XYZ file of C-alpha atoms in Angstrom:
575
model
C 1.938 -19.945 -18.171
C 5.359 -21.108 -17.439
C 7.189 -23.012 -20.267
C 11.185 -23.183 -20.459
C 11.024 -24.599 -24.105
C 9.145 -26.712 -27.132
C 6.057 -25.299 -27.835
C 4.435 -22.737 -25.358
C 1.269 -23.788 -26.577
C 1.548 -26.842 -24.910
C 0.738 -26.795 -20.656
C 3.537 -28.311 -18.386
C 2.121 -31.281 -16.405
C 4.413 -30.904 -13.374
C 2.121 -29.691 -10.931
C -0.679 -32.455 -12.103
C 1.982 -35.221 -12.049
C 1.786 -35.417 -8.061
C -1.725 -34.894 -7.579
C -3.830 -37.314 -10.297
C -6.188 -36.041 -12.426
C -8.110 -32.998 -11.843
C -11.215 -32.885 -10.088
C -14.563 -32.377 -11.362
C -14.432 -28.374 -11.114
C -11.014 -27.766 -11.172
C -8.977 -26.504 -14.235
C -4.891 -27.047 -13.418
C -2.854 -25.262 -15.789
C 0.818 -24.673 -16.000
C 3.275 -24.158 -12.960
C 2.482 -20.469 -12.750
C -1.327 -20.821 -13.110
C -3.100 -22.988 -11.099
C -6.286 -22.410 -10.680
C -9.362 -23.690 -9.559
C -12.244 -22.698 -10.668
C -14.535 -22.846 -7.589
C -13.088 -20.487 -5.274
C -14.418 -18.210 -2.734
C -15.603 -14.190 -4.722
C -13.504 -12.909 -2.077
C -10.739 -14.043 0.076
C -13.009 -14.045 3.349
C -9.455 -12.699 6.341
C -8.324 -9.276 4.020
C -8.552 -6.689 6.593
C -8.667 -8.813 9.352
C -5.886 -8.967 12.425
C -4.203 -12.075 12.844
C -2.193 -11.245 16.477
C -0.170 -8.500 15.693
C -1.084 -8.542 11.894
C -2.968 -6.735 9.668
C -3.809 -9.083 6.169
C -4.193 -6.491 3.590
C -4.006 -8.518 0.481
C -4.619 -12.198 -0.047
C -1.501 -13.066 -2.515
C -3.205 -16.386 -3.236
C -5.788 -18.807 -1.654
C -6.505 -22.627 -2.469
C -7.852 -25.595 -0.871
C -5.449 -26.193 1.826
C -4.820 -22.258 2.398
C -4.188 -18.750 1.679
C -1.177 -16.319 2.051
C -1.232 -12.784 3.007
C 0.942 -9.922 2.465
C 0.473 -8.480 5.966
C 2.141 -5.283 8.150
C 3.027 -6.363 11.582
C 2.222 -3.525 13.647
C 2.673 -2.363 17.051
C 1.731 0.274 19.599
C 4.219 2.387 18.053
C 5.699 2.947 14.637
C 7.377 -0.566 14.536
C 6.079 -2.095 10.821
C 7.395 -5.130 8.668
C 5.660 -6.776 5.684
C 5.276 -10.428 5.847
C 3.506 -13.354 4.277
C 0.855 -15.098 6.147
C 0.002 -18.555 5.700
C -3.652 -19.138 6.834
C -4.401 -22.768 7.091
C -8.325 -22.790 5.320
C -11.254 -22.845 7.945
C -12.316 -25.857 5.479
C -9.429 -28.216 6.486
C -8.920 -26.830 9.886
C -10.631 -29.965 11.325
C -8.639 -32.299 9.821
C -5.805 -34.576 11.423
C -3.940 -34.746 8.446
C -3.803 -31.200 7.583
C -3.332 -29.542 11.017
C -0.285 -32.478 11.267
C 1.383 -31.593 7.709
C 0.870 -27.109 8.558
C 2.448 -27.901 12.306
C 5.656 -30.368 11.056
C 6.043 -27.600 8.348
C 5.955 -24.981 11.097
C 8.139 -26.837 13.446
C 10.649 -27.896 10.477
C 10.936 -24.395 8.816
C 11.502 -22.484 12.243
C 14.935 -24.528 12.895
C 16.598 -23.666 9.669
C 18.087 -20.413 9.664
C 19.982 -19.587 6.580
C 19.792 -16.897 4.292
C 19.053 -19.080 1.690
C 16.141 -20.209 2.665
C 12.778 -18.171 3.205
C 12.859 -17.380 7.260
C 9.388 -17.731 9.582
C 9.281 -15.108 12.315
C 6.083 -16.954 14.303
C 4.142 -19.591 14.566
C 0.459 -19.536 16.096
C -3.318 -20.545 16.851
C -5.577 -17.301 16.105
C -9.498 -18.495 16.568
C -9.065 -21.561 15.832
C -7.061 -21.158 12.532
C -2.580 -21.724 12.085
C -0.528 -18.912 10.796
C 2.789 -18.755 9.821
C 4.291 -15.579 9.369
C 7.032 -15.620 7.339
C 9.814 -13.251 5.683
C 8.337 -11.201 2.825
C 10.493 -11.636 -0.664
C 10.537 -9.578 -3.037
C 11.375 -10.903 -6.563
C 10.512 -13.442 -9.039
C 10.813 -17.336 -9.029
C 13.315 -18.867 -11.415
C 10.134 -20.568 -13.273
C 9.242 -16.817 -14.052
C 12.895 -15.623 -14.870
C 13.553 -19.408 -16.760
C 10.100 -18.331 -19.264
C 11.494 -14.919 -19.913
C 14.879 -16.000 -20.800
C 13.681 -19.586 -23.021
C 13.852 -17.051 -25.902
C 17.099 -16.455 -25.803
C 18.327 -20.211 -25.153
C 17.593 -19.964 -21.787
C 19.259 -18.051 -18.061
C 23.378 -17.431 -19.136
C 24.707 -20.383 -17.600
C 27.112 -17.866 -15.096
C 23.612 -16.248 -13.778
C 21.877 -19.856 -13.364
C 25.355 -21.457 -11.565
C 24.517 -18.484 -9.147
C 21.293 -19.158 -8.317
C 21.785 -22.788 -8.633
C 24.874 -22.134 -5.573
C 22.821 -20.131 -3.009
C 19.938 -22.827 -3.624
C 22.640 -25.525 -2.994
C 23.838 -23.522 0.377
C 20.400 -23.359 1.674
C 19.556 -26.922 0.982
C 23.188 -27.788 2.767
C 21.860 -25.853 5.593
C 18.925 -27.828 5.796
C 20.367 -31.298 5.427
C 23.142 -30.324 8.247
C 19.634 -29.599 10.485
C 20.256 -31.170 14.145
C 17.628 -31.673 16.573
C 16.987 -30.118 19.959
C 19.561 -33.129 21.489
C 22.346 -32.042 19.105
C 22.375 -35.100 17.300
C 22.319 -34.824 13.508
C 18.847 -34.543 11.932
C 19.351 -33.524 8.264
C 15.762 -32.240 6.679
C 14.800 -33.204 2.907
C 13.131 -30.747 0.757
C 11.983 -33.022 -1.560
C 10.278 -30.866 -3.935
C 13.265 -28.704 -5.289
C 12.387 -26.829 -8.703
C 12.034 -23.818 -10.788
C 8.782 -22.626 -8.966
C 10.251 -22.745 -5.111
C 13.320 -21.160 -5.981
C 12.806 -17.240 -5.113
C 15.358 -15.185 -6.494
C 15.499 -11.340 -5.116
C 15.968 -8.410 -6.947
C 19.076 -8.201 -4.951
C 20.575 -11.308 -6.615
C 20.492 -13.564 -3.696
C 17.970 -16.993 -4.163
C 15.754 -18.365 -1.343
C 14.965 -21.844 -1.004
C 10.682 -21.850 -0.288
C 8.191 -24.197 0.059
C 8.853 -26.774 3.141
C 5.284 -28.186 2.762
C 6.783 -32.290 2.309
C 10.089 -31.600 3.782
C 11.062 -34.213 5.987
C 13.714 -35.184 8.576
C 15.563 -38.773 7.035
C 14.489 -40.408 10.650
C 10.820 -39.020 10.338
C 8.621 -42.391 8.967
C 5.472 -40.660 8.410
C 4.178 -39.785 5.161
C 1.465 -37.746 4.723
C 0.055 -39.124 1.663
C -2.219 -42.138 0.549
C -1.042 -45.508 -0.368
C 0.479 -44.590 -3.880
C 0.269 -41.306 -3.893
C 3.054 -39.628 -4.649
C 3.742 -35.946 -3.345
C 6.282 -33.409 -5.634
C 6.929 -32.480 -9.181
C 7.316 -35.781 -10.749
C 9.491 -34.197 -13.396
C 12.280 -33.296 -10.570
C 12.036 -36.555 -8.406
C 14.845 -39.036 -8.375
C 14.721 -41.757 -9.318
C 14.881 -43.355 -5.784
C 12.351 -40.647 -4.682
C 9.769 -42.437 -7.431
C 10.411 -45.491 -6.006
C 9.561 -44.666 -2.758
C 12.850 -44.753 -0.632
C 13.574 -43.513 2.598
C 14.247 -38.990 2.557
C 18.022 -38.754 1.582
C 19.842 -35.437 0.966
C 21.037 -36.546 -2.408
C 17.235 -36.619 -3.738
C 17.495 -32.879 -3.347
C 20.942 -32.751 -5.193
C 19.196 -34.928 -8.274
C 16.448 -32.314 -8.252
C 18.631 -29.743 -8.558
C 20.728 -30.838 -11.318
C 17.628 -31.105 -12.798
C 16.646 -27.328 -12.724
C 19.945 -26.512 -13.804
C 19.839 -28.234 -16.950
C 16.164 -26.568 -17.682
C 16.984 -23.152 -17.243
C 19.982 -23.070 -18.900
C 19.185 -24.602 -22.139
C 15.596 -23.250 -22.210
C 13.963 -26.631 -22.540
C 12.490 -29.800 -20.466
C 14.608 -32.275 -19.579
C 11.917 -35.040 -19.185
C 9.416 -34.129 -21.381
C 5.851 -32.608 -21.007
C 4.130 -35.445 -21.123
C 1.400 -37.667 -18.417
C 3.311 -38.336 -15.306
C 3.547 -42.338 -16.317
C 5.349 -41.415 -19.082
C 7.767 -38.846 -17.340
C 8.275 -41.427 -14.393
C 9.331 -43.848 -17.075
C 12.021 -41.388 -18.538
C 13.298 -40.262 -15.110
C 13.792 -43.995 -14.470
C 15.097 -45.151 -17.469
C 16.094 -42.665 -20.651
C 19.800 -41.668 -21.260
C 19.948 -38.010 -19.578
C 21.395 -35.582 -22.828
C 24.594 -33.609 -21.830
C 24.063 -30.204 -22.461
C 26.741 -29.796 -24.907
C 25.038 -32.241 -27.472
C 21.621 -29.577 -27.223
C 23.328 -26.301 -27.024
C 26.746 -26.178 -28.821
C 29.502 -24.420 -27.141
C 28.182 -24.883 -23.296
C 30.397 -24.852 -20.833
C 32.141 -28.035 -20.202
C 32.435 -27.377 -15.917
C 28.818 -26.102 -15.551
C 27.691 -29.547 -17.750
C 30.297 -31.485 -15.700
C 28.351 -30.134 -12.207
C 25.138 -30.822 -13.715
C 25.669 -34.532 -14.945
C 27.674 -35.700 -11.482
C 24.265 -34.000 -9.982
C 22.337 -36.273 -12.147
C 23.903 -39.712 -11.847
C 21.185 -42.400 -11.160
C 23.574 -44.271 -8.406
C 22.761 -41.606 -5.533
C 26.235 -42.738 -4.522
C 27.675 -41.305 -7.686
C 26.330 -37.926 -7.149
C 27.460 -34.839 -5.325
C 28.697 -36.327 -1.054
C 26.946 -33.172 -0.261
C 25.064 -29.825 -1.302
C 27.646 -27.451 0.332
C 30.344 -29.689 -2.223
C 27.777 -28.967 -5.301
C 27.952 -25.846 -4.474
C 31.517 -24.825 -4.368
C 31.708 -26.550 -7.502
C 29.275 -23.963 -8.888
C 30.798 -20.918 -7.532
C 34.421 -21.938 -8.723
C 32.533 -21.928 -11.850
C 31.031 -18.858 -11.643
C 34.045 -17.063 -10.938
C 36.462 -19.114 -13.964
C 33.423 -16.707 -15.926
C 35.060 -13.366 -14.485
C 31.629 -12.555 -13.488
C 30.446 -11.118 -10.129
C 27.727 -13.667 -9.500
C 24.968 -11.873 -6.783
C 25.429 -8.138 -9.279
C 25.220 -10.437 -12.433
C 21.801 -12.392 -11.301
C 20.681 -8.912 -10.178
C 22.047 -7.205 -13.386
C 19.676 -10.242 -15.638
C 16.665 -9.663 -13.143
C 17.002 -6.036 -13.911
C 16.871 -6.550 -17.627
C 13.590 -8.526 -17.558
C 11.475 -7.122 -14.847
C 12.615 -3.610 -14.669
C 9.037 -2.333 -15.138
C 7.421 -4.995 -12.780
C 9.972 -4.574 -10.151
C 9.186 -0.213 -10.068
C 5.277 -1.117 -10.591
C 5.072 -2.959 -7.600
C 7.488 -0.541 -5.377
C 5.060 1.938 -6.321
C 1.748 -0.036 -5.314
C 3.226 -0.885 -2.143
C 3.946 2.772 -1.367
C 0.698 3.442 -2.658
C -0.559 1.036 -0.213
C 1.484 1.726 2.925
C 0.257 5.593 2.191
C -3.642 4.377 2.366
C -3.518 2.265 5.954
C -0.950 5.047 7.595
C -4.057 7.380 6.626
C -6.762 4.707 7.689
C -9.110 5.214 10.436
C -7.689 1.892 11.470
C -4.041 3.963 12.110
C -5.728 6.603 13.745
C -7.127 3.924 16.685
C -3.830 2.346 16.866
C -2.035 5.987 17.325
C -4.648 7.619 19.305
C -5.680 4.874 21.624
C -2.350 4.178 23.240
C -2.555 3.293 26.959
C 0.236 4.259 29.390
C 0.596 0.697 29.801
C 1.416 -0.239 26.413
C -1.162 -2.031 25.019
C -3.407 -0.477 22.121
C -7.172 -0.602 22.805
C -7.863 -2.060 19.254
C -11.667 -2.861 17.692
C -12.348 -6.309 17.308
C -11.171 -8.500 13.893
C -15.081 -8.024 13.186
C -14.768 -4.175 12.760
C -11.506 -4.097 10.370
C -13.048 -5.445 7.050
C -15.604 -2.423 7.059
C -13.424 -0.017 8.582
C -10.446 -1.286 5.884
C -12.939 -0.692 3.541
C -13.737 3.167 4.136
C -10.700 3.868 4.910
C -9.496 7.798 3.802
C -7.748 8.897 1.402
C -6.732 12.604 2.497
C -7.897 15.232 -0.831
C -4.470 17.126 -0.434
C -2.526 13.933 -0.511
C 0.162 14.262 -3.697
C -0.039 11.080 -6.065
C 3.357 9.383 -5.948
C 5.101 9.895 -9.062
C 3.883 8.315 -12.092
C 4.791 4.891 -13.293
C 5.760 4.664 -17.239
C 3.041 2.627 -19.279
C 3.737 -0.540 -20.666
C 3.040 -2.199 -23.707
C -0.274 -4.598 -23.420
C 1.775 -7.190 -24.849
C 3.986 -7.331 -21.563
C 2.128 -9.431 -18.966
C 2.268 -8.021 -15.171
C 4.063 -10.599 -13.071
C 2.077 -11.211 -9.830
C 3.045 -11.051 -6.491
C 0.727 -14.521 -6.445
C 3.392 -16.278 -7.358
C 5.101 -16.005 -4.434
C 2.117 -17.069 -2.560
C 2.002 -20.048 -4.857
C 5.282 -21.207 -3.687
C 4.540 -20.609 0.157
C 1.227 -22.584 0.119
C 2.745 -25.555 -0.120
C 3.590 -28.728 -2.320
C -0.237 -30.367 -2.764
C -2.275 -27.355 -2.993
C -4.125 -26.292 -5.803
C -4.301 -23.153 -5.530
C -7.045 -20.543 -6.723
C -7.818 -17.160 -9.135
C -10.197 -15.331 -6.777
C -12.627 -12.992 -8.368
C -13.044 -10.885 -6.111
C -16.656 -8.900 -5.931
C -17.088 -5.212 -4.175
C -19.737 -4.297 -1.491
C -21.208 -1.242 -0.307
C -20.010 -1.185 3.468
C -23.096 -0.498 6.103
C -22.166 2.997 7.939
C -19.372 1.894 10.395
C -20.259 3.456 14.168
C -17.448 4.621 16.516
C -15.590 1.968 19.064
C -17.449 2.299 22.085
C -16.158 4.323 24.857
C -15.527 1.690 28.184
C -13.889 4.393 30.056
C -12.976 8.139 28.887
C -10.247 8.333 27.085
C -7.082 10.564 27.364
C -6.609 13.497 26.124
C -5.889 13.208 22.293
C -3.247 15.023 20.623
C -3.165 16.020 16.809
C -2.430 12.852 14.572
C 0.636 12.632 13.864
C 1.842 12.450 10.085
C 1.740 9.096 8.508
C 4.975 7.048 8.691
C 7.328 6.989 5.932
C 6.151 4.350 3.535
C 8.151 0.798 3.795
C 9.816 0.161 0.857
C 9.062 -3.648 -0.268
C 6.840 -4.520 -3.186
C 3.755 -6.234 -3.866
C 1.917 -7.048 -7.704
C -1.283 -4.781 -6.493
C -3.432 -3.578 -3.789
C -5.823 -5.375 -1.847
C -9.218 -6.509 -3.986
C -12.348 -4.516 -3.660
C -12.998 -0.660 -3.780
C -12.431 1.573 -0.966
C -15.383 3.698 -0.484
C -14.592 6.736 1.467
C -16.210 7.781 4.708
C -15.654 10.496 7.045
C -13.449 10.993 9.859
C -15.450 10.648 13.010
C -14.479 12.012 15.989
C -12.634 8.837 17.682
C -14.661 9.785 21.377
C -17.886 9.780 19.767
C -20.262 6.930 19.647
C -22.293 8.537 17.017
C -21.848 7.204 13.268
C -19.726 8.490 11.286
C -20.459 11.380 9.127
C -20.976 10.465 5.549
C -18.753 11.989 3.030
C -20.126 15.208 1.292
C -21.379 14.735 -2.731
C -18.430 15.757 -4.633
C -17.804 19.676 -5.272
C -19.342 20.958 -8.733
C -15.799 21.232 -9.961
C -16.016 16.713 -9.756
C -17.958 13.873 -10.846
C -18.273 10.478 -10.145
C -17.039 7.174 -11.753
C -18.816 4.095 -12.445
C -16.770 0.957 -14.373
C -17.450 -2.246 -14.868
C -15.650 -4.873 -16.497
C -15.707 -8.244 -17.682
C -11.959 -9.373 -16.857
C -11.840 -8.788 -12.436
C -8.941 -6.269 -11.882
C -7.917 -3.410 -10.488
C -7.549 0.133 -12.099
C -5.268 2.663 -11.904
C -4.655 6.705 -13.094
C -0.858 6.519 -13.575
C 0.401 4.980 -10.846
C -2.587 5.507 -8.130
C -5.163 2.950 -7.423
C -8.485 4.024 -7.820
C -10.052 0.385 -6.650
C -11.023 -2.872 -8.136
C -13.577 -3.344 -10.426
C -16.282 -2.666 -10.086
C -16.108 0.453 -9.408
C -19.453 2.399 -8.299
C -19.686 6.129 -7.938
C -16.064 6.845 -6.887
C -15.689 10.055 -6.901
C -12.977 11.800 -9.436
C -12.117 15.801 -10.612
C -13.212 16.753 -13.436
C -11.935 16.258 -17.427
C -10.117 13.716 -19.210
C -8.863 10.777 -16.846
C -6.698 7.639 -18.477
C -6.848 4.846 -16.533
C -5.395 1.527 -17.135
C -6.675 -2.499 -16.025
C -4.486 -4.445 -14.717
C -6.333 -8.099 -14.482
C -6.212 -10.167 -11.885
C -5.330 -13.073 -14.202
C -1.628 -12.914 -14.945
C -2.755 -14.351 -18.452
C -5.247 -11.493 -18.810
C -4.053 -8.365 -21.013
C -4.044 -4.958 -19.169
C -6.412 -2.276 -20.732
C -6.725 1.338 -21.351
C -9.135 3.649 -21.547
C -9.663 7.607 -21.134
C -12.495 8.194 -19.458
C -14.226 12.264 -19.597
C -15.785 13.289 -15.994
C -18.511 15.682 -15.879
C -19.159 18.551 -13.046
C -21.713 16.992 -10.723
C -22.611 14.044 -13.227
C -21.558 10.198 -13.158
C -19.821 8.463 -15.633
C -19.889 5.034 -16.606
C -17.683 2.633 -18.539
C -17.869 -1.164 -19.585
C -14.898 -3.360 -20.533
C -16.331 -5.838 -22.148
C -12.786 -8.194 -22.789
């Protein structure tokens, strides 16, 4: 969970205070966990093609939709990793949905900043919006903020920093002009720890336009009294219902600043009446009267930020800004190499762990049968002669992995008592600002034998594959769910099935584990699949694998398992 100070036993209401109660069914958690506990065993698009891209891993799914870490892929060796945002088939039907994912679309395409999280495309596949949108890779704020509350909270020069680029992409976004060049600015309205993406780079990207809105756009897409945001980081003239104003985003950000710096909640964890009533009404601490020695021009930008009188704040982002780097450099501190210095310190073994998955991954589709058709089956004309969406969730899931393949080099253990920060949280902050979002448990099948893509005309003459592309060099929290159960390579010209893969050599065994946390296990840093795992085939002697659970919350396990020439061995987990 993600706390930024009192007691981390107790949950943070900020993603409840905007949406009621919860449900009959649902569970809602802190910031960095929601969950649901009625969700689909497993996400129902990995594998499939959306256009020109191939969802490989669902980051996370809820009731409103599901993001994607995706390769767009063409004829040739062109590749990028993206996010996909899948509006759910559920709500595809529905008005008020379709309205809210298209506006977002529309909205988000316009602003171009590097501060804020770019979308490439826009589309309609079967029935079902997309957005595809720029992959980031590193952790929200909320994530850094909960590491750092131990110490008193992100040093104030790091969180000025990040605070700045936020301010420059929200400045971006409130200078928005239409297609007639008149001004048009766009309000994020739901500014806070969770949709601020900081890279490993140093540079911060402002996510989540889910209830943006232009300040001349009337419609609301909520209820009568329903309130959409983190009630916590509302103004006070947000709460009240008042027309989109850029200031509301300035409030908003004052308020994260004071958070993560000082390690602690500004309004409280309490029910959302009560927080409303403090937003509205208490006397807002300075910093230097909870933390001793802060600095007095960081507290200065923070208070002017959080003046009740909108007319009292900052005239503009792009002014609370500059305020914020002057600061930053009256530290002597490079700002971008200092935020990447502090992301460094705290998720140096996340960061390499997921560089190393991704390779891991990029290595297992460039030696897919699914690669093969899309380098093999090149017309003259350009076009690839690709199976149908239907044919990529079994062929994804015997894809090959080649025996003489090297495993990439091995990724140092970590203590169970560090948690593995998920990709998912990324995902969380794309979906948007009223989902509640879901912990898939994902379940493994046994694939039916996958036949050869029919033949419409005879093919041209094939050439040897060529080797697999270098691998892309992003990062993702872990591979796509379910085990990948090998198959043969078929000839590509043959309509036959494919052959099955030969029992392993007497020199190998087989591996059976099953476990009662959902996860995915690896030897060192290779994936051998998600749990469960049925009859995967593995050399012989001693093999110590490690569990890293699905649930972020979840501690990762060990075990050393002993394979057995020709036999199969099986393992339980039972926490």
């Amino acid at each position: 969970m993600t706390h930024m100070g009192g007691d981390p036993k107790d949950d943070d209401p900020t993603e409840e205070d905007a949406r009621g109660s919860p449900q009959e069914g649902e569970r809602r958690d802190a910031p960095g966990e929601m969950v649901t506990a009625a969700m689909p065993q497993r996400p129902r698009n990995v594998g499939r093609w959306i256009d020109r891209y191939h969802l490989l891993h669902c980051v996370a799914s809820g009731g409103m939709g599901e993001v994607h870490l995706a390769l767009r892929r063409s004829d040739g060796e062109f590749r990028r990793w993206v996010a996909i945002k899948l509006m759910h088939p559920d709500v595809v039907g529905s008005r008020l949905y379709m309205e809210m994912f298209r506006v977002e679309a529309r909205l988000v395409a316009r602003l171009d900043d590097p501060h804020i999280c770019a979308v490439h495309d826009y589309g309609v596949a079967g029935g079902t919006p997309y957005l595809a949108m720029e992959y980031l890779h590193g952790v929200s704020l909320a994530q850094l903020a909960q590491r750092a509350a131990a110490e008193g909270g992100v040093p104030p020069h790091v969180a000025a920093r990040i605070a700045a680029d936020a301010a420059r992409g929200l400045a971006h976004a409130h200078a928005h002009v239409n297609d007639l060049g008149a001004p048009q600015p766009v309000v994020h309205r739901d500014v806070s720890p969770h949709n601020l993406l900081v890279l490993y780079t140093g540079l911060t990207k402002v996510v989540d336009f889910g209830i943006a809105r232009p300040v001349d756009d009337s419609r609301e897409f909520t209820r009568t009294g329903e309130a959409r945001g983190k009630v916590a980081y509302m103004s006070p003239e947000q709460l009240r219902g008042d027309t989109p104003h850029p200031t509301m985003d300035l409030w908003a950000l004052g308020v994260v600043l004071w958070e993560v710096t000082l390690g602690r909640r500004l309004f409280g964890q309490t029910g959302d009446t009560q927080t409303m009533t403090r937003v509205l009404l208490d006397p807002i601490p300075l910093p230097g009267s909870v933390q001793p020695g802060y600095p007095h021009a960081l507290s200065a930008v923070i208070m002017r930020a959080l003046q009740r009188d909108p007319t009292k704040r900052y005239g503009s982002a792009m002014e609370m800004a500059r305020d914020l780097e002057a600061f930053v450099k009256s530290t002597g501190h490079d700002g971008h190499d200092s935020v990447a210095a502090c992301l460094a310190r705290y998720f140096a073994e996340e960061k390499t762990e997921r560089e190393a998955l991704l390779r891991e991954l990029a290595r297992d589709v460039a030696d897919s049968p699914i690669d093969l058709v899309l380098r093999r089956r090149t017309p003259a004309h350009g076009h690839s002669d690709l199976p149908p969406p239907s044919r990529f969730d079994d062929l994804l899931e015997r894809r090959v992995r080649p025996e003489t393949a090297p495993d990439p080099a091995p990724v140092a253990r970590r203590s169970p008592a560090r948690r593995v920060v998920p990709l998912a949280v990324v995902g969380l902050a794309l979906l948007g600002g009223g989902l509640l979002l879901g912990r898939a448990v994902p379940t493994a099948t046994t694939p039916a034998p996958v036949a050869a893509p029919p033949r419409e005309a005879p093919p041209p003459p094939v050439a040897a594959p060529t080797p697999p592309p270098s691998p892309v060099t992003a990062a993702v929290a872990e591979a796509p769910h379910g085990p990948r159960r090998p198959a043969g390579r078929g000839d590509h010209g043959s309509a036959r099935e494919r052959e099955p893969r030969a029992e392993p050599a007497a020199t190998g065994g087989r591996l059976s584990l099953r476990s009662a946390t959902a996860g995915t296990v690896f030897e060192g840093a290779r994936r051998i699949g998600h749990t469960p795992l049925v009859g995967v085939p593995m050399s012989e002697g001693r093999h110590s694998l490690r569990l890293v659970p699905d649930d972020p919350e979840d501690e990762p396990q060990e075990v050393d398992v002993d394979i057995e020439p020709g036999a199969e061995s099986t393992v339980s987990l039972r926490h």
